Short mmCIF file of C-alpha atoms in Angstrom, two decimals:
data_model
loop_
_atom_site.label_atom_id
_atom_site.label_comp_id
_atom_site.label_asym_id
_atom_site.label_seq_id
_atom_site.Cartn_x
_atom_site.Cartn_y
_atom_site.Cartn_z
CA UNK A 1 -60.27 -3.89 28.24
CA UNK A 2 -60.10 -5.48 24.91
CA UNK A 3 -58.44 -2.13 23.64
CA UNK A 4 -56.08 -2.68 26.23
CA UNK A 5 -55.26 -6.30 25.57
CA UNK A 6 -54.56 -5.45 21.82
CA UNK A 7 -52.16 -3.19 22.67
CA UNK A 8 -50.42 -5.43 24.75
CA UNK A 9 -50.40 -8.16 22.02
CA UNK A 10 -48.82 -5.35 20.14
CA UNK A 11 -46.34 -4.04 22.39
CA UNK A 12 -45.19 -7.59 22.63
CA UNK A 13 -44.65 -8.21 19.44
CA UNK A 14 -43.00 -5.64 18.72
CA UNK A 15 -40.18 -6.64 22.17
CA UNK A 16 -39.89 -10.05 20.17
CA UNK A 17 -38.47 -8.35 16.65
CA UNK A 18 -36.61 -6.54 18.60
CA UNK A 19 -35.31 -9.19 20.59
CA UNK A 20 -35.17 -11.35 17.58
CA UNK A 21 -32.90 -8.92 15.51
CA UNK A 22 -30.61 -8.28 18.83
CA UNK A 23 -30.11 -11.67 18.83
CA UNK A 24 -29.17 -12.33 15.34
CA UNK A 25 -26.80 -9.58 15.70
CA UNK A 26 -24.69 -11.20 18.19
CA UNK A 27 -24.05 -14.10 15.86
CA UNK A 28 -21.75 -13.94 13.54
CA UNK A 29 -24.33 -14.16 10.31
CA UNK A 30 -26.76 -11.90 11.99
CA UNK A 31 -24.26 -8.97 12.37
CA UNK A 32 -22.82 -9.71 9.10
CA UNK A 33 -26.45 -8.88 7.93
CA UNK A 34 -27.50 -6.43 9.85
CA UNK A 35 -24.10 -4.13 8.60
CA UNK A 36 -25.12 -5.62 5.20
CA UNK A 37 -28.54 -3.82 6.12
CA UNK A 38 -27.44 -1.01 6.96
CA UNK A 39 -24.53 -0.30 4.26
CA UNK A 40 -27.89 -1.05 1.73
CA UNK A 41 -29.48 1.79 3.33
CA UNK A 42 -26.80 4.44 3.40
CA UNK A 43 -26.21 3.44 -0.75
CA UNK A 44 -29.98 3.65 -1.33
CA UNK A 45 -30.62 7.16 0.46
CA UNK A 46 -27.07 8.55 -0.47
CA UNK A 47 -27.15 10.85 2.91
CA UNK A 48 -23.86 11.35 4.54
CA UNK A 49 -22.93 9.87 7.97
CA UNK A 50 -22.47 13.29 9.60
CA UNK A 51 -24.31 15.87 10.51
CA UNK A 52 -21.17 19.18 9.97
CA UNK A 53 -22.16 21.55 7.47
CA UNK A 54 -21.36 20.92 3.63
CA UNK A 55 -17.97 22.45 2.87
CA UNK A 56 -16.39 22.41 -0.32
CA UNK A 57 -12.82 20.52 -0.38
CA UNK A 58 -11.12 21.08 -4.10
CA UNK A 59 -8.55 18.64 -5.58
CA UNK A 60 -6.19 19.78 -7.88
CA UNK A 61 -3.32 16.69 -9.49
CA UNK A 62 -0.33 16.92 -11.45
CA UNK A 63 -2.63 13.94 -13.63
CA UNK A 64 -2.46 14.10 -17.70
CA UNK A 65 -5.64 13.41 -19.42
CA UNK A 66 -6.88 9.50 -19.39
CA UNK A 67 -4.80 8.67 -16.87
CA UNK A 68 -6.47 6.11 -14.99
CA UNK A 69 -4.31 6.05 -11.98
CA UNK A 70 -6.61 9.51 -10.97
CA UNK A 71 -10.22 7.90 -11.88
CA UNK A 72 -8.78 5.64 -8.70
CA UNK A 73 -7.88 8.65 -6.24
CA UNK A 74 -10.56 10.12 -7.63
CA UNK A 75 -12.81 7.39 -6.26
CA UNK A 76 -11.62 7.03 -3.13
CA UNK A 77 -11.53 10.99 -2.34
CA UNK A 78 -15.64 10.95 -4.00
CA UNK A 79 -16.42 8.11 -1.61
CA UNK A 80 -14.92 9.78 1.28
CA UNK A 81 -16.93 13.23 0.54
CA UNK A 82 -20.61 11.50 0.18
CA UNK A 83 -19.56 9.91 3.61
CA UNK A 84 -18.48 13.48 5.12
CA UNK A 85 -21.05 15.65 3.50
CA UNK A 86 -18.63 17.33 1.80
CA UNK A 87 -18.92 19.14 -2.08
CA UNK A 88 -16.15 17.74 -3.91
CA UNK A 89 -14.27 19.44 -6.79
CA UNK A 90 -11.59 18.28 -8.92
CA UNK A 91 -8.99 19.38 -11.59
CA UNK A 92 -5.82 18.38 -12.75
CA UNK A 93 -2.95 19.36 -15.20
CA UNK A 94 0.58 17.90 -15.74
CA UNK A 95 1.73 21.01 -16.59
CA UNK A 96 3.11 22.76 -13.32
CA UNK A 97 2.09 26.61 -14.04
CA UNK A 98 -1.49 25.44 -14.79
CA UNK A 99 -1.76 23.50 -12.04
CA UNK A 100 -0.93 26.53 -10.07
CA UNK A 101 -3.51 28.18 -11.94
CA UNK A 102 -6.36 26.07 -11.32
CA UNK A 103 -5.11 25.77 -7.39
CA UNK A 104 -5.36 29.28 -7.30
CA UNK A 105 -8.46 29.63 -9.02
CA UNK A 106 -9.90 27.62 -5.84
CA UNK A 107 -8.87 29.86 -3.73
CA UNK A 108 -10.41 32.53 -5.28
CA UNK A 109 -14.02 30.52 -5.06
CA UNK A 110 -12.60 30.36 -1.03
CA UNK A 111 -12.83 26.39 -0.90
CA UNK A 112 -13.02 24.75 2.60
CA UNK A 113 -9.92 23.01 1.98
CA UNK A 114 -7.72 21.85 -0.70
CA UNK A 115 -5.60 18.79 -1.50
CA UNK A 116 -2.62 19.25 -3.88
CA UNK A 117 0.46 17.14 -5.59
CA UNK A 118 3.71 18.28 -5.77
CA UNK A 119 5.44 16.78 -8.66
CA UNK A 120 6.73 19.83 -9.87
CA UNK A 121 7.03 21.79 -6.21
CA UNK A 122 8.47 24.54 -7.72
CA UNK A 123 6.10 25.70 -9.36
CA UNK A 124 3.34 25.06 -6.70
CA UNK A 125 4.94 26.63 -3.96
CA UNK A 126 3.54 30.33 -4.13
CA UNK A 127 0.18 29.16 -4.54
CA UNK A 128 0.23 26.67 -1.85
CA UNK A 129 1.67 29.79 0.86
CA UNK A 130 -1.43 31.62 -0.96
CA UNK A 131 -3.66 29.16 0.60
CA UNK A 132 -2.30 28.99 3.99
CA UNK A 133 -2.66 32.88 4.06
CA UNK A 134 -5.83 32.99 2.91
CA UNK A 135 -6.62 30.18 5.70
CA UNK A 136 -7.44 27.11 3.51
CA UNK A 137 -5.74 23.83 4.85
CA UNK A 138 -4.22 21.76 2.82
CA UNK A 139 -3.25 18.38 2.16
CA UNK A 140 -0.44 16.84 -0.16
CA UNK A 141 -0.78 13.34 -1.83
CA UNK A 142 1.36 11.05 -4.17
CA UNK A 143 4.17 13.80 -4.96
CA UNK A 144 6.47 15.65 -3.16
CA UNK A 145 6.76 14.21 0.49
CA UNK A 146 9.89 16.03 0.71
CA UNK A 147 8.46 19.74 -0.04
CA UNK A 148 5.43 19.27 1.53
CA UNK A 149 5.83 19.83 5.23
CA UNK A 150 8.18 23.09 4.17
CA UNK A 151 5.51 24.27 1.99
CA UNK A 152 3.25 24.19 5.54
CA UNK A 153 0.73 21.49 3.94
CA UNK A 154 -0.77 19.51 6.99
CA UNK A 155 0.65 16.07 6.34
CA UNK A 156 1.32 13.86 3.29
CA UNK A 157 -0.62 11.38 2.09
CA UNK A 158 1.67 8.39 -0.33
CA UNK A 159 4.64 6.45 -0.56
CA UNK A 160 7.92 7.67 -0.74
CA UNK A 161 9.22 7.54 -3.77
CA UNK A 162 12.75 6.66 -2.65
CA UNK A 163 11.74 3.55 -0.72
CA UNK A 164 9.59 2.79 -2.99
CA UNK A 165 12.18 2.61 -5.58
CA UNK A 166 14.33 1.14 -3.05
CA UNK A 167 11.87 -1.86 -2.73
CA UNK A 168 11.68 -2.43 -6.57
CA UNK A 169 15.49 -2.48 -6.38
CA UNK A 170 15.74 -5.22 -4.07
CA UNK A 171 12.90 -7.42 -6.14
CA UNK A 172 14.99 -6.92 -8.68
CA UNK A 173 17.98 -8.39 -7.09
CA UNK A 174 16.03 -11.00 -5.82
CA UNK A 175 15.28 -12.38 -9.09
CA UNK A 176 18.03 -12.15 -10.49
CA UNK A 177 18.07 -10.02 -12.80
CA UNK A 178 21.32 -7.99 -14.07
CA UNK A 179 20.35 -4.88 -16.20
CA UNK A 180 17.37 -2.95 -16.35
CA UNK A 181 15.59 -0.13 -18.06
CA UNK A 182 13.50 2.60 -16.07
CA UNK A 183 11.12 4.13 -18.13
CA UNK A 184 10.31 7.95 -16.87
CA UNK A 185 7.42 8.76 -18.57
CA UNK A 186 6.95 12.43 -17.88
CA UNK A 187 10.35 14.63 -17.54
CA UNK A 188 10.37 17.05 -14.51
CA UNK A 189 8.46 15.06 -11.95
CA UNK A 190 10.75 14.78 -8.86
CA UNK A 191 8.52 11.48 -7.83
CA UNK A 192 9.87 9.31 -11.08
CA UNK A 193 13.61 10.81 -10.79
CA UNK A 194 13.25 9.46 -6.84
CA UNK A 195 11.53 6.51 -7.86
CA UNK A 196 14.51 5.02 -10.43
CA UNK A 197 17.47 6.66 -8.32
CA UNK A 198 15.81 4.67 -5.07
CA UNK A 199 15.80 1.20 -7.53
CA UNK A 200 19.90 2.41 -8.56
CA UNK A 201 20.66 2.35 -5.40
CA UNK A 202 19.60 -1.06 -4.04
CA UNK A 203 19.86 -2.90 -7.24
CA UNK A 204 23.25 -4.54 -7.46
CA UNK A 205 23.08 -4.80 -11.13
CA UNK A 206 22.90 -1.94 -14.00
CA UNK A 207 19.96 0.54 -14.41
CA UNK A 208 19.45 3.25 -16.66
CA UNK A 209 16.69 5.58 -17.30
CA UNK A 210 14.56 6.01 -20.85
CA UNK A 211 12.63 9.24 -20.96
CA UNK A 212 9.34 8.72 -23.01
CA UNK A 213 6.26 11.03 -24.01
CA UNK A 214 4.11 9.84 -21.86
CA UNK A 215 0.91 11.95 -23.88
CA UNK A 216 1.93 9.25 -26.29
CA UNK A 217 1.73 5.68 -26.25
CA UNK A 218 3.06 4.70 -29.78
CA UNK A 219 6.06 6.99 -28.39
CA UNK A 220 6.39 5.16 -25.59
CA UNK A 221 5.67 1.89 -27.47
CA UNK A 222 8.33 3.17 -30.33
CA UNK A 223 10.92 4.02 -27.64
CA UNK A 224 11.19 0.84 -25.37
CA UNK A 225 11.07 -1.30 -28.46
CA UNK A 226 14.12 0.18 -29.90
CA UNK A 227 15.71 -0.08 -26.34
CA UNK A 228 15.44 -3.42 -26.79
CA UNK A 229 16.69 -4.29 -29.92
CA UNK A 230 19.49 -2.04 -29.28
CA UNK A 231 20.73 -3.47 -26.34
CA UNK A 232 19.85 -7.36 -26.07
CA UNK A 233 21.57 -7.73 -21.99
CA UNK A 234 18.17 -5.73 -21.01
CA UNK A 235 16.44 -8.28 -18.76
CA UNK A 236 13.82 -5.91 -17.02
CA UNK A 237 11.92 -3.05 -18.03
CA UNK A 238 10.53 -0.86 -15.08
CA UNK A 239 7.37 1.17 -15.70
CA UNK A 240 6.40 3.88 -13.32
CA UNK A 241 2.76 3.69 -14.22
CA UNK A 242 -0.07 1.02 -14.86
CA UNK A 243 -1.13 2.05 -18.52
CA UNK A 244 2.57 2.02 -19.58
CA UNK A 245 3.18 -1.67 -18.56
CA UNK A 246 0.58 -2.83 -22.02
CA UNK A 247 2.84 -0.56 -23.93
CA UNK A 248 6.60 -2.21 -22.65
CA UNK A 249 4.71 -5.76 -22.63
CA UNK A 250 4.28 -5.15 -26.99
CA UNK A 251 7.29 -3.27 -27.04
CA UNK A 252 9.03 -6.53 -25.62
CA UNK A 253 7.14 -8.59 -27.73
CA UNK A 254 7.54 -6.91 -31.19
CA UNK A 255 11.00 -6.78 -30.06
CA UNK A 256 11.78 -10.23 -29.52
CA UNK A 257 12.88 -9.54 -26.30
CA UNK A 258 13.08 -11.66 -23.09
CA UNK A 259 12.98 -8.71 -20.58
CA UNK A 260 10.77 -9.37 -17.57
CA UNK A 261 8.17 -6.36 -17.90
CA UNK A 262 7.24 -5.03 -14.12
CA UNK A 263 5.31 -1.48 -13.27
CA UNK A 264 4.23 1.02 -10.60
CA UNK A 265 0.84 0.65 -9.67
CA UNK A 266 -2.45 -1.51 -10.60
CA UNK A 267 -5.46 -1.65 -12.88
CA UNK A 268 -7.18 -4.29 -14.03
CA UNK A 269 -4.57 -5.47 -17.28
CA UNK A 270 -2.02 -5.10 -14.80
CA UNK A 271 -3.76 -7.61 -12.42
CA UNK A 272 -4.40 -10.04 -15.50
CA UNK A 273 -0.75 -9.58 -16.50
CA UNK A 274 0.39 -10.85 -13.71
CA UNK A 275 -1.94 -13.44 -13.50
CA UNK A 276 -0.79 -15.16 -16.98
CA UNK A 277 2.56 -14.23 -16.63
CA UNK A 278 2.95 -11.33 -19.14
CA UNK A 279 4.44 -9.31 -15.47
CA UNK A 280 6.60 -9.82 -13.37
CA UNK A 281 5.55 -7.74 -10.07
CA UNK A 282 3.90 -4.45 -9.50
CA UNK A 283 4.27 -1.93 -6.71
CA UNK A 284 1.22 -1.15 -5.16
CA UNK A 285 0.53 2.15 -3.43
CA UNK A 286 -3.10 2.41 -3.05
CA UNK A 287 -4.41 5.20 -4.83
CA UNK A 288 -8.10 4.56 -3.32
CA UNK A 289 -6.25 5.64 0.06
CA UNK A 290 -4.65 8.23 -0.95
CA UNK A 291 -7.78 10.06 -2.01
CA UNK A 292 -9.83 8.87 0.70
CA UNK A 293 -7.68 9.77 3.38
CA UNK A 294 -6.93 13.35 1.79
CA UNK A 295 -10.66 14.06 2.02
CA UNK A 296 -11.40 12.28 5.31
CA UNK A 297 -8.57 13.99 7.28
CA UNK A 298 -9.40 17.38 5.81
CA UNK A 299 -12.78 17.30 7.54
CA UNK A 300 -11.31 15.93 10.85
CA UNK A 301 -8.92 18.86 10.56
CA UNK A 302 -12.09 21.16 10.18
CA UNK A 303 -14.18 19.58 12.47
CA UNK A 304 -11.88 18.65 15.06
CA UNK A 305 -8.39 19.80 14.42
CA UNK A 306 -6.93 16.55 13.78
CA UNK A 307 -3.58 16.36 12.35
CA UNK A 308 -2.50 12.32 11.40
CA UNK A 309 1.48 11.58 10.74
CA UNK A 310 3.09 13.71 13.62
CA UNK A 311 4.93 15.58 11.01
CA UNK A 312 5.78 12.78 8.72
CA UNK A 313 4.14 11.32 5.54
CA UNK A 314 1.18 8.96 6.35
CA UNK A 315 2.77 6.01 3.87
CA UNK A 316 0.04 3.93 1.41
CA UNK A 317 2.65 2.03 0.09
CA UNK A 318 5.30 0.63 -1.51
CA UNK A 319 3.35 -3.10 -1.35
CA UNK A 320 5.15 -5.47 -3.61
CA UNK A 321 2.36 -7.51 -6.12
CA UNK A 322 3.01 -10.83 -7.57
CA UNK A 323 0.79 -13.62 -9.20
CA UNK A 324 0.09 -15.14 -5.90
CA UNK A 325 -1.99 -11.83 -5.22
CA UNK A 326 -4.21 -11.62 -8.11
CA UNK A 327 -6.37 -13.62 -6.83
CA UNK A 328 -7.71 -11.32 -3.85
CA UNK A 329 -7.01 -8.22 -6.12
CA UNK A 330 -8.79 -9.05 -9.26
CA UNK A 331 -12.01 -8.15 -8.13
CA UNK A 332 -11.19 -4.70 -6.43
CA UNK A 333 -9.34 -3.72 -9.46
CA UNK A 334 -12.57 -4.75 -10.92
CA UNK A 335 -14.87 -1.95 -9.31
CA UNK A 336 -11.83 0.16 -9.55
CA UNK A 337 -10.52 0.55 -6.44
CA UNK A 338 -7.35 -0.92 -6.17
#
């Protein structure tokens, strides 16, 4: 009988945690914790949250080396695969035939699925109908909206270039400004051409374009500079990626210039930029996304056929950044994914 009352006592005290944590989890604090709790867990035992088997999804980007924009995709497409149980590769080249290469060489290894820009489409599309033949879905992201639903890819993941350009057109009317400079910073990707031809077409005042080599940032630094001194009515220079907004901000200073500096996309001295008023604006298009949602909806596609965008891109952007948004940015730029 005493056996039997001890377990009793037990049992019952073990009805009260339970009750106790049910009841903290339908406050607001206690369900705040107990996801806390649990979000702890998953980090400390690094499992997945599913249960399919492991396939291997390969990313291949039209990225140059050290560009930081892709340590962002990058993260969100590594945090997506940990959550899926999915083995994630990754390459990249801004060269278009090597990119083919390396795409192909992942379909010899017979990948699960792949995800693939298309900067330079042309020289991606054989290897992309490779991949569909050998039965390997894929994915586009960032580049080439336009080619990618031809090509057979099973949606697009990005902005449009055009509307994003578009929407950097119209800030640019709205502050008034009356000629600026857009600086392409790698010749042959469709995404820039669309990016300043979309700001030329909205932007009441004059806009050229400045090709740069974009493998080299004392080029880059070199070129805008003598833009500038050249032509003194340049009141806005238009980067079309993070690290080149540093470069136009020194350009413009060595320069004596007094050309509002705005860019494509964030990192952390893009945030501060903004913040102390070295930028104007950025254009957002949430690289993190991109990658996650490239890995995530290849293993929905795999484990249960779903298709998102009902044959249109699924957009991440354009979202127009200003000072007044550093604040809740800074610290995701921070850890790098924003």
């Amino acid at each position: 009988m005493a056996r039997a009352g001890r377990g009793i006592r037990a049992l019952g005290a073990v009805l009260a945690a339970v009750l106790g944590a049910s009841l903290a989890g339908c406050s607001s604090t206690g369900g705040k914790r107990a996801e806390e709790a649990r979000e702890a867990a998953r980090n400390a035992t690094g499992k997945a949250a599913v249960t399919t088997p492991r396939w291997t999804f390969a990313m291949v980007t039209h990225s140059g080396d050290g560009d930081t924009f892709w340590d962002i995709v990058q993260s969100g497409a590594k945090q997506a695969a940990e959550k899926d149980n999915i083995n994630f590769l990754y390459a990249h080249s801004d060269e278009g035939q090597q990119q083919a290469q390396l795409v192909d060489s992942y379909i010899t290894k017979k990948v699960d699925g792949l995800v693939v820009t298309l900067a330079k489409p042309d020289a991606m599309k054989d290897v992309v109908a490779k991949a569909r033949r050998a039965g390997i879905p894929v994915i586009t992201v960032n580049s080439g909206s336009e080619a990618s639903k031809a090509y057979g890819a099973l949606t697009h993941i990005g902005q449009d270039e055009t509307i994003a350009g578009e929407a950097v057109g119209d800030e640019l009317e709205r502050r008034g400004k009356k000629r600026a400079l857009c600086v392409i910073h790698e010749q042959g990707n469709v995404g820039h051409e669309q990016r300043c031809a979309g700001a030329k077409k909205t932007f009441a005042g004059q806009l050229q374009n400045l090709y740069v080599d974009g493998t080299s940032m004392p080029d880059v630094l070199a070129s805008i500079e003598a833009k500038l001194q050249a032509d003194r009515s340049i009141d806005s220079v238009v980067t079309l990626g993070a690290p080149f907004a540093d470069a136009a901000a020194q350009a413009k200073r060595s320069a004596e210039s007094e050309a509002e500096i705005d860019t494509f996309d964030l990192n952390p001295k893009v945030v501060t930029g903004l913040k102390d008023g070295t930028l104007g604006f950025a254009v957002d298009q949430q690289p993190y996304l991109q990658g996650y949602q490239a890995i995530d909806l290849l293993w929905l596609y795999r484990y249960n056929a779903d298709v998102l965008g009902g044959g249109r891109p699924v957009l991440t952007g354009p979202q127009i950044v200003t000072e007044k948004d550093t604040a809740e940015l800074e610290r995701y730029t921070e850890r790098g994914t924003r």
